[in-house]
Short mmCIF file of C-alpha atoms in Angstrom, two decimals:
data_model
loop_
_atom_site.label_atom_id
_atom_site.label_comp_id
_atom_site.label_asym_id
_atom_site.label_seq_id
_atom_site.Cartn_x
_atom_site.Cartn_y
_atom_site.Cartn_z
CA GLY A 1 -7.25 88.31 -41.69
CA ALA A 2 -6.52 86.06 -38.69
CA VAL A 3 -2.70 86.33 -39.10
CA VAL A 4 -0.39 85.03 -36.29
CA SER A 5 3.36 85.76 -36.32
CA GLN A 6 6.25 84.36 -34.36
CA HIS A 7 9.62 85.70 -33.87
CA PRO A 8 12.36 84.51 -34.26
CA SER A 9 11.69 81.97 -36.86
CA ARG A 10 14.86 80.16 -35.89
CA VAL A 11 17.12 80.54 -33.08
CA ILE A 12 20.48 78.78 -32.11
CA CYS A 13 21.73 79.30 -28.61
CA LYS A 14 24.22 77.84 -26.13
CA SER A 15 23.31 75.47 -23.41
CA GLY A 16 22.47 77.35 -20.20
CA THR A 17 21.09 80.47 -21.89
CA SER A 18 17.55 81.58 -22.19
CA VAL A 19 15.53 82.23 -25.18
CA LYS A 20 12.44 84.36 -25.63
CA ILE A 21 9.95 83.58 -28.51
CA GLU A 22 7.25 86.09 -29.36
CA CYS A 23 3.71 85.23 -30.75
CA ARG A 24 1.63 88.01 -32.06
CA SER A 25 -1.96 88.25 -33.39
CA LEU A 26 -1.52 90.84 -36.11
CA ASP A 27 -5.13 91.65 -36.98
CA PHE A 28 -7.16 90.49 -34.10
CA GLN A 29 -7.15 90.50 -30.23
CA ALA A 30 -6.64 87.19 -28.76
CA THR A 31 -7.46 86.74 -25.07
CA THR A 32 -6.24 83.07 -25.31
CA MET A 33 -3.20 81.82 -26.85
CA PHE A 34 -1.75 78.31 -26.89
CA TRP A 35 1.93 77.09 -26.94
CA TYR A 36 2.75 73.80 -28.62
CA ARG A 37 5.90 71.83 -29.04
CA GLN A 38 6.44 69.48 -31.97
CA PHE A 39 9.19 66.80 -32.50
CA PRO A 40 10.10 65.66 -35.87
CA LYS A 41 7.32 63.88 -37.65
CA GLN A 42 5.15 63.96 -34.61
CA SER A 43 1.94 65.62 -33.62
CA LEU A 44 1.64 68.83 -31.62
CA MET A 45 1.98 68.66 -27.86
CA LEU A 46 0.24 71.49 -26.11
CA MET A 47 2.50 72.96 -23.53
CA ALA A 48 0.32 75.65 -21.98
CA THR A 49 -2.69 77.87 -22.42
CA SER A 50 -1.97 81.52 -22.03
CA ASN A 51 -4.54 84.04 -21.04
CA GLU A 52 -4.02 87.83 -21.10
CA GLY A 53 -3.71 89.20 -17.77
CA SER A 54 -3.47 85.99 -15.90
CA LYS A 55 -1.23 83.09 -15.22
CA ALA A 56 -0.73 80.54 -17.89
CA THR A 57 -2.32 77.00 -17.35
CA TYR A 58 0.29 74.46 -18.01
CA GLU A 59 -0.16 70.73 -19.07
CA GLN A 60 0.87 68.08 -16.93
CA GLY A 61 4.71 67.32 -17.13
CA VAL A 62 5.53 70.87 -18.41
CA GLU A 63 7.82 72.73 -16.14
CA LYS A 64 6.41 76.06 -15.23
CA ASP A 65 9.82 77.47 -14.09
CA LYS A 66 11.55 76.37 -17.27
CA PHE A 67 8.96 77.51 -19.89
CA LEU A 68 7.86 80.96 -18.67
CA ILE A 69 4.81 82.44 -20.37
CA ASN A 70 3.66 86.01 -20.36
CA HIS A 71 0.44 87.14 -21.99
CA ALA A 72 0.79 90.93 -21.24
CA SER A 73 -1.46 92.35 -24.05
CA LEU A 74 -4.17 91.03 -26.11
CA THR A 75 -1.93 90.79 -29.17
CA LEU A 76 1.31 89.47 -27.60
CA SER A 77 2.25 86.23 -25.72
CA THR A 78 5.90 85.16 -25.05
CA LEU A 79 7.54 81.91 -24.22
CA THR A 80 10.81 81.99 -22.56
CA VAL A 81 12.95 78.92 -22.43
CA THR A 82 15.09 79.43 -19.29
CA SER A 83 18.51 77.71 -18.99
CA ALA A 84 18.07 75.84 -22.11
CA HIS A 85 19.52 72.43 -22.74
CA PRO A 86 19.92 70.39 -25.97
CA GLU A 87 16.92 68.33 -25.03
CA ASP A 88 14.98 71.59 -25.41
CA SER A 89 15.66 71.68 -28.98
CA SER A 90 12.38 71.44 -30.97
CA PHE A 91 9.98 73.39 -33.01
CA TYR A 92 7.67 75.52 -30.93
CA ILE A 93 4.41 76.71 -32.42
CA CYS A 94 1.96 79.29 -30.96
CA SER A 95 -1.72 79.69 -31.78
CA ALA A 96 -4.24 82.43 -31.11
CA ARG A 97 -7.87 81.83 -30.64
CA PHE A 98 -9.93 84.13 -33.01
CA PRO A 99 -12.48 85.61 -30.60
CA THR A 100 -15.87 85.47 -32.39
CA GLY A 101 -17.50 85.24 -28.85
CA ALA A 102 -18.75 81.79 -29.52
CA SER A 103 -17.48 78.45 -28.37
CA THR A 104 -16.85 77.89 -32.06
CA ASP A 105 -13.80 80.06 -32.19
CA THR A 106 -10.91 78.81 -34.58
CA GLN A 107 -7.44 78.75 -33.58
CA TYR A 108 -4.87 80.38 -35.96
CA PHE A 109 -1.27 79.18 -35.79
CA GLY A 110 1.97 80.98 -36.17
CA PRO A 111 4.73 79.79 -38.46
CA GLY A 112 6.77 78.15 -35.74
CA THR A 113 10.16 78.72 -34.24
CA ARG A 114 12.93 76.28 -34.56
CA LEU A 115 15.08 76.17 -31.51
CA THR A 116 18.37 74.60 -31.46
CA VAL A 117 20.48 74.30 -28.25
CA LEU A 118 23.97 73.53 -28.68
CA ALA B 1 -11.74 61.92 -22.73
CA GLN B 2 -11.46 63.61 -26.01
CA SER B 3 -9.16 61.92 -28.67
CA VAL B 4 -8.56 61.90 -32.35
CA ALA B 5 -7.29 59.07 -34.36
CA GLN B 6 -5.54 59.39 -37.81
CA PRO B 7 -5.09 55.61 -38.82
CA GLU B 8 -2.77 56.25 -41.66
CA ASP B 9 0.77 57.82 -41.18
CA GLN B 10 1.05 57.98 -44.90
CA VAL B 11 -1.20 58.50 -47.84
CA ASN B 12 0.03 58.39 -51.53
CA VAL B 13 -2.02 59.29 -54.51
CA ALA B 14 -1.33 60.33 -58.09
CA GLU B 15 -2.01 63.84 -59.27
CA GLY B 16 -5.57 64.20 -60.54
CA ASN B 17 -6.94 61.33 -58.45
CA PRO B 18 -9.34 61.86 -55.59
CA LEU B 19 -7.71 61.63 -52.05
CA THR B 20 -8.93 60.83 -48.67
CA VAL B 21 -7.28 61.41 -45.36
CA LYS B 22 -9.06 59.71 -42.60
CA CYS B 23 -10.01 60.74 -39.08
CA THR B 24 -12.11 59.28 -36.34
CA TYR B 25 -12.86 60.99 -33.04
CA SER B 26 -13.86 60.23 -29.49
CA VAL B 27 -15.54 63.11 -27.55
CA SER B 28 -18.29 63.57 -25.07
CA GLY B 29 -21.29 65.38 -26.59
CA ASN B 30 -21.33 67.08 -29.93
CA PRO B 31 -17.66 67.61 -31.34
CA TYR B 32 -16.19 70.57 -33.03
CA LEU B 33 -13.87 69.06 -35.52
CA PHE B 34 -10.94 70.84 -37.46
CA TRP B 35 -8.39 70.06 -40.25
CA TYR B 36 -5.13 71.74 -40.49
CA VAL B 37 -2.33 71.53 -42.99
CA GLN B 38 1.46 71.93 -42.29
CA TYR B 39 4.11 72.39 -44.86
CA PRO B 40 7.66 71.71 -43.79
CA ASN B 41 9.06 73.99 -41.22
CA ARG B 42 5.91 76.01 -40.91
CA GLY B 43 2.96 76.41 -38.74
CA LEU B 44 -0.34 74.94 -39.22
CA GLN B 45 -2.90 76.46 -41.76
CA PHE B 46 -6.63 76.21 -40.98
CA LEU B 47 -8.46 74.21 -43.71
CA LEU B 48 -12.01 73.91 -42.42
CA LYS B 49 -14.17 73.03 -39.56
CA TYR B 50 -17.36 71.48 -38.62
CA ILE B 51 -19.57 72.68 -35.85
CA THR B 52 -23.06 72.05 -36.78
CA GLY B 53 -25.38 71.82 -39.77
CA ASP B 54 -24.56 70.32 -43.04
CA ASN B 55 -22.41 67.33 -42.73
CA LEU B 56 -20.25 68.17 -45.67
CA VAL B 57 -18.03 71.10 -45.00
CA LYS B 58 -16.12 73.03 -47.70
CA GLY B 59 -12.75 74.50 -46.94
CA SER B 60 -9.66 76.14 -48.44
CA TYR B 61 -7.82 74.94 -51.54
CA GLY B 62 -10.77 72.73 -52.68
CA PHE B 63 -10.75 70.43 -49.58
CA GLU B 64 -13.87 69.27 -47.97
CA ALA B 65 -14.62 66.99 -45.10
CA GLU B 66 -17.80 64.93 -44.31
CA PHE B 67 -19.00 64.51 -40.79
CA ASN B 68 -20.32 61.12 -39.96
CA LYS B 69 -21.77 61.00 -36.51
CA SER B 70 -22.64 57.24 -36.61
CA GLN B 71 -19.19 56.32 -37.61
CA THR B 72 -17.52 59.13 -35.53
CA SER B 73 -15.40 60.12 -38.45
CA PHE B 74 -14.43 63.37 -40.26
CA HIS B 75 -12.54 62.38 -43.28
CA LEU B 76 -10.73 64.99 -45.33
CA LYS B 77 -11.33 64.76 -49.07
CA LYS B 78 -10.41 66.35 -52.36
CA PRO B 79 -11.82 65.31 -55.80
CA SER B 80 -8.60 66.05 -57.70
CA ALA B 81 -5.18 66.09 -55.89
CA LEU B 82 -2.34 68.47 -56.72
CA VAL B 83 1.31 67.94 -56.30
CA SER B 84 1.26 71.02 -54.09
CA ASP B 85 -1.19 69.33 -51.72
CA SER B 86 1.75 67.23 -50.43
CA ALA B 87 2.06 68.01 -46.74
CA LEU B 88 1.26 66.86 -43.30
CA TYR B 89 -2.38 66.92 -42.44
CA PHE B 90 -3.73 67.07 -38.84
CA CYS B 91 -7.31 66.41 -37.66
CA ALA B 92 -8.28 67.97 -34.37
CA VAL B 93 -11.12 67.89 -32.07
CA ARG B 94 -12.34 70.51 -29.57
CA ASP B 95 -14.05 70.11 -26.33
CA PRO B 96 -17.41 71.84 -26.93
CA ARG B 97 -18.07 72.39 -23.32
CA GLY B 98 -15.62 75.30 -23.05
CA SER B 99 -14.18 74.39 -19.73
CA THR B 100 -10.81 73.77 -21.19
CA LEU B 101 -10.71 77.19 -22.79
CA GLY B 102 -10.94 75.88 -26.36
CA ARG B 103 -7.96 73.60 -26.42
CA LEU B 104 -7.55 71.28 -29.38
CA TYR B 105 -6.74 67.69 -29.23
CA PHE B 106 -4.74 66.69 -32.31
CA GLY B 107 -4.29 63.38 -34.20
CA ARG B 108 -0.80 62.41 -34.89
CA GLY B 109 -0.98 63.58 -38.55
CA THR B 110 -0.93 61.97 -41.95
CA GLN B 111 1.70 62.67 -44.50
CA LEU B 112 0.13 63.16 -47.85
CA THR B 113 2.24 62.68 -50.93
CA VAL B 114 0.87 63.43 -54.33
CA TRP B 115 3.08 62.26 -57.15
CA PRO B 116 3.06 63.75 -60.63
#
């Protein structure tokens, strides 16, 4: 149990285009999902917290209009990188909070999406 | 403010030997602590967590971690390392007060290399 998937696993796009990344919790419902960005050999940087049915909470310094997050259902959150530029190239990872109803919930992570902007 | 420190960027150990990956934390109140492992070009896999109770927590793949409140540490250990354990390991702490919706604060990661 507690499986999180991401799609696509790898995407290459031209500068100026938009890219959508999907994060799904396959066998549980997740009211809260998180989006991270990871640079090579570095830790994860939290970009935003996504809550089903409400607006995402973005971390300081993350552009809301550039990284659009939609959490339309209890099993799906999407991250859209709008007007992508080469500096947006990175490894994007989502996680979903497994809802045991306690504050001790564990986050389970997707396999990540490698975005390369040419 | 919550923070996690992993003082070693790299840990090298011979197969069969015990391994330790260090983690110290700073958090207000009682911490919720986690260890995750990441293989190349993959997401993070949950290994274990400490919430309360026994200070020695057992997790996946033979790993365990010891919570030490006086030293504010949560070191990851394994009695006998395998080559397949080679990966990037992250320690994380969660704000137990819940106001931040369960966000995790990650250390910078420790690359573990186990040589045959």
